[in-house]
Each structure stands twice: as structure tokens, then as C-alpha cells.
């Protein structure tokens, strides 16, 4: 049985509508086949348990990095996780073959609509994810692309209940898309 590892890297998941719903839908659908590691809950102090994270990666066949794109970048906790966990002797270099052949892809949410990421005003989302892609390929992962969910900004007291409903519906639809993608990779 293939194991699915979801690395959630939202800096404050309690405040997120989309990322939280996506994780809930994935957990509901995959049950024990999926392990979700919520970095913002596990590492408030950014002190990553490298051994635990590497063990989770070794067990996985499919890895999904789920995070919001903030300021055209990954959240700081994800960058710290990558730096601390994908180390020499584990992810690359002598003996660093522990991630070879595993499948990895990114799911990211944005507050801005898709047309913002047009490659002119702002970079394409594929360009923003390029450092993660290159790192994954260097570590021996099979890269399976990026799936973006755009326009998911919801601020209580600023946006309406209709906006909240739209964001929730979009998050559930995105989760269904991710589920289909993961099932094809299994």
C-alpha cells in the first residue's frame, strides 16, 4: 500500500480557511493511507525534529507540500524544514538517496486572483515554485508539478459570508482535484 505524506506549511493554520479545509478533505478521503504533518503546530519555535521528519519521508511514496504563497514565496517554516531535513547523506551526496523515486508535488493557495500571476505584473506560479522543483529533482524526487488555488483571501470582518462560502467551495473543489491526482499516482 502506497503511503501519502502531506507537509502543511501554513504559518497560522488556525487562521486559514482554504489550507485547513484542503487538509481536512485529504484526511477524510485517505484516512490511514495519509499522514499530515502540520509544521506550524509541530514547530512553533522552528526547532525541526529532523529524525522524525526524515522518518516520515522515508515511509512515504507520495509527498504533497501544501502551503500558501505569501509574498511570492514559501512560508518560512517550509524553507527551514527543507534546509534542516533534506540534508547531505539523506537527500543528496554520499548515501543521500533516501528520496529517490518518490513522487512529489506542490499545492499552493494564493490570496490574489489567477490573473495577478500573469508573468508580467507578477511571476507565474510555476516560476515562484521553481526553487522547490529544482530542490526536489536534485534530491531524486519524481516531480509532479504544482496545483494552485488562486483568489482565496478571506478576512473576517472585511469580507462577506458569500466570500467565505466561495472560498470554502473552492477549497473543497481543489481538494477533490488533489485527491484525483494522488489516486492516479498511487
Tab-separated table of C-alpha atoms in Angstrom:
chain	number	residue	atom	x	y	z
A	1	UNK	CA	0.000	0.000	0.000
A	2	UNK	CA	1.373	3.394	-1.008
A	3	UNK	CA	1.830	5.944	1.743
A	4	UNK	CA	0.970	9.598	1.279
A	5	UNK	CA	2.755	12.311	3.238
A	6	UNK	CA	1.307	15.811	3.337
A	7	UNK	CA	3.554	18.558	4.633
A	8	UNK	CA	1.396	21.511	5.659
A	9	UNK	CA	3.392	24.698	5.933
A	10	UNK	CA	0.881	27.408	6.736
A	11	UNK	CA	2.328	29.739	9.364
A	12	UNK	CA	-1.014	30.007	11.161
A	13	UNK	CA	-3.302	27.200	10.077
A	14	UNK	CA	-5.982	28.229	12.595
A	15	UNK	CA	-6.474	31.426	10.560
A	16	UNK	CA	-6.643	29.675	7.200
A	17	UNK	CA	-9.921	28.694	5.594
A	18	UNK	CA	-8.564	27.096	2.422
A	19	UNK	CA	-5.499	25.248	3.670
A	20	UNK	CA	-7.345	23.882	6.694
A	21	UNK	CA	-10.266	22.636	4.560
A	22	UNK	CA	-7.939	21.061	1.997
A	23	UNK	CA	-6.168	19.108	4.739
A	24	UNK	CA	-9.461	18.003	6.282
A	25	UNK	CA	-10.732	16.725	2.926
A	26	UNK	CA	-7.487	14.835	2.245
A	27	UNK	CA	-7.534	13.227	5.696
A	28	UNK	CA	-11.205	12.319	5.381
A	29	UNK	CA	-10.686	10.707	1.981
A	30	UNK	CA	-7.391	8.874	2.520
A	31	UNK	CA	-7.650	8.026	6.221
A	32	UNK	CA	-4.676	5.991	7.438
A	33	UNK	CA	-3.062	5.983	3.966
A	34	UNK	CA	-2.144	9.632	4.518
A	35	UNK	CA	-0.025	11.243	7.175
A	36	UNK	CA	-0.399	15.008	7.581
A	37	UNK	CA	2.408	16.888	9.313
A	38	UNK	CA	1.308	20.389	10.283
A	39	UNK	CA	4.614	22.210	10.612
A	40	UNK	CA	3.022	25.277	12.213
A	41	UNK	CA	1.642	23.092	15.021
A	42	UNK	CA	4.724	20.906	15.410
A	43	UNK	CA	7.385	23.604	15.252
A	44	UNK	CA	6.167	26.910	16.649
A	45	UNK	CA	9.776	27.613	17.620
A	46	UNK	CA	11.137	26.437	14.214
A	47	UNK	CA	13.155	23.745	16.011
A	48	UNK	CA	12.587	20.955	13.463
A	49	UNK	CA	12.782	17.339	14.657
A	50	UNK	CA	14.965	16.190	11.764
A	51	UNK	CA	14.868	12.493	12.635
A	52	UNK	CA	11.051	12.442	12.790
A	53	UNK	CA	10.690	14.354	9.522
A	54	UNK	CA	13.215	12.174	7.718
A	55	UNK	CA	11.483	9.025	9.001
A	56	UNK	CA	8.140	10.309	7.678
A	57	UNK	CA	9.727	10.958	4.280
A	58	UNK	CA	11.332	7.523	4.134
A	59	UNK	CA	7.951	5.863	4.750
A	60	UNK	CA	6.193	7.920	2.063
A	61	UNK	CA	5.744	7.101	-1.591
A	62	UNK	CA	3.961	10.353	-2.470
A	63	UNK	CA	4.771	13.719	-0.871
A	64	UNK	CA	2.492	16.732	-1.171
A	65	UNK	CA	3.707	20.121	0.006
A	66	UNK	CA	0.585	22.128	0.896
A	67	UNK	CA	1.176	25.802	1.629
A	68	UNK	CA	0.021	29.344	0.925
A	69	UNK	CA	2.147	31.549	-1.286
A	70	UNK	CA	2.959	34.624	0.803
A	71	UNK	CA	4.920	37.498	-0.647
A	72	UNK	CA	5.665	35.339	-3.699
A	73	UNK	CA	7.464	32.712	-1.651
A	74	UNK	CA	7.099	29.656	0.532
A	75	UNK	CA	6.340	30.189	4.212
A	76	UNK	CA	9.489	30.458	6.339
A	77	UNK	CA	8.761	27.217	8.193
A	78	UNK	CA	8.815	25.263	4.910
A	79	UNK	CA	12.161	26.744	3.884
A	80	UNK	CA	13.560	25.899	7.326
A	81	UNK	CA	12.128	22.362	7.040
A	82	UNK	CA	13.745	21.883	3.621
A	83	UNK	CA	17.099	23.199	4.868
A	84	UNK	CA	17.094	21.069	8.015
A	85	UNK	CA	15.567	17.841	6.678
A	86	UNK	CA	16.882	17.436	3.126
A	87	UNK	CA	20.488	17.068	4.250
A	88	UNK	CA	23.724	15.659	2.854
A	89	UNK	CA	23.738	11.894	3.280
A	90	UNK	CA	19.937	11.820	3.307
A	91	UNK	CA	18.647	13.812	0.325
A	92	UNK	CA	21.861	14.206	-1.679
A	93	UNK	CA	25.576	13.417	-1.677
A	94	UNK	CA	27.170	10.188	-0.500
A	95	UNK	CA	24.385	7.897	0.699
A	96	UNK	CA	21.848	10.647	0.025
A	97	UNK	CA	19.388	8.566	-1.930
A	98	UNK	CA	16.521	8.285	0.579
A	99	UNK	CA	14.130	10.349	-1.562
A	100	UNK	CA	14.951	8.800	-4.925
A	101	UNK	CA	11.911	7.733	-6.899
A	102	UNK	CA	9.359	9.198	-4.517
A	103	UNK	CA	6.702	11.377	-6.123
A	104	UNK	CA	6.394	14.998	-5.035
A	105	UNK	CA	4.121	17.854	-5.981
A	106	UNK	CA	3.072	21.209	-4.619
A	107	UNK	CA	-0.377	22.560	-3.862
A	108	UNK	CA	-0.388	26.240	-3.060
A	109	UNK	CA	-3.063	28.788	-2.311
A	110	UNK	CA	-2.923	32.489	-3.061
A	111	UNK	CA	-4.907	35.468	-1.875
A	112	UNK	CA	-4.666	37.200	-5.240
A	113	UNK	CA	-6.622	36.036	-8.283
A	114	UNK	CA	-5.023	33.990	-11.080
A	115	UNK	CA	-4.697	36.984	-13.413
A	116	UNK	CA	-2.272	38.565	-10.923
A	117	UNK	CA	0.214	35.768	-11.667
A	118	UNK	CA	0.392	36.514	-15.371
A	119	UNK	CA	4.172	36.557	-15.783
A	120	UNK	CA	4.110	40.299	-16.412
A	121	UNK	CA	2.763	42.036	-13.324
A	122	UNK	CA	3.740	39.151	-11.052
A	123	UNK	CA	5.656	35.943	-11.811
A	124	UNK	CA	3.854	32.814	-12.916
A	125	UNK	CA	3.190	30.477	-10.000
A	126	UNK	CA	5.344	27.864	-11.745
A	127	UNK	CA	8.247	30.321	-11.601
A	128	UNK	CA	7.681	31.007	-7.905
A	129	UNK	CA	7.726	27.262	-7.168
A	130	UNK	CA	10.874	26.683	-9.264
A	131	UNK	CA	13.258	26.566	-6.235
A	132	UNK	CA	11.160	23.779	-4.696
A	133	UNK	CA	11.057	21.924	-8.026
A	134	UNK	CA	14.811	22.155	-8.554
A	135	UNK	CA	15.479	21.055	-4.960
A	136	UNK	CA	13.112	18.103	-5.345
A	137	UNK	CA	14.739	16.996	-8.585
A	138	UNK	CA	18.213	17.363	-7.053
A	139	UNK	CA	17.100	15.140	-4.175
A	140	UNK	CA	15.880	12.471	-6.596
A	141	UNK	CA	12.142	13.030	-6.364
A	142	UNK	CA	9.892	12.496	-9.367
A	143	UNK	CA	8.448	15.998	-9.863
A	144	UNK	CA	4.694	16.081	-10.471
A	145	UNK	CA	4.121	19.809	-10.797
A	146	UNK	CA	2.195	22.466	-8.959
A	147	UNK	CA	-1.534	22.884	-8.485
A	148	UNK	CA	-2.508	26.406	-7.481
A	149	UNK	CA	-5.740	27.612	-5.957
A	150	UNK	CA	-5.964	31.340	-6.615
A	151	UNK	CA	-8.034	34.111	-5.054
A	152	UNK	CA	-8.557	32.539	-1.652
A	153	UNK	CA	-8.207	35.609	0.543
A	154	UNK	CA	-10.807	35.753	3.290
A	155	UNK	CA	-10.538	38.151	6.225
A	156	UNK	CA	-13.333	38.006	8.832
A	157	UNK	CA	-14.947	41.391	9.273
A	158	UNK	CA	-13.637	42.556	5.910
A	159	UNK	CA	-15.111	40.001	3.525
A	160	UNK	CA	-18.716	38.822	3.372
A	161	UNK	CA	-20.323	35.489	4.201
A	162	UNK	CA	-20.734	34.996	0.439
A	163	UNK	CA	-16.960	35.414	0.089
A	164	UNK	CA	-16.411	32.826	2.815
A	165	UNK	CA	-18.777	30.412	1.094
A	166	UNK	CA	-16.939	30.877	-2.219
A	167	UNK	CA	-13.552	30.302	-0.589
A	168	UNK	CA	-14.822	27.149	1.131
A	169	UNK	CA	-16.348	25.784	-2.076
A	170	UNK	CA	-13.139	26.472	-3.989
A	171	UNK	CA	-11.040	24.763	-1.303
A	172	UNK	CA	-13.227	21.643	-1.376
A	173	UNK	CA	-13.088	21.534	-5.182
A	174	UNK	CA	-9.297	21.931	-5.061
A	175	UNK	CA	-9.045	19.109	-2.523
A	176	UNK	CA	-11.095	16.885	-4.855
A	177	UNK	CA	-8.658	17.715	-7.659
A	178	UNK	CA	-5.708	16.805	-5.411
A	179	UNK	CA	-7.384	13.544	-4.411
A	180	UNK	CA	-7.817	12.600	-8.067
A	181	UNK	CA	-4.173	13.448	-8.775
A	182	UNK	CA	-2.917	11.437	-5.813
A	183	UNK	CA	-5.048	8.444	-6.747
A	184	UNK	CA	-3.527	8.474	-10.235
A	185	UNK	CA	-0.047	8.494	-8.673
A	186	UNK	CA	-0.780	5.556	-6.339
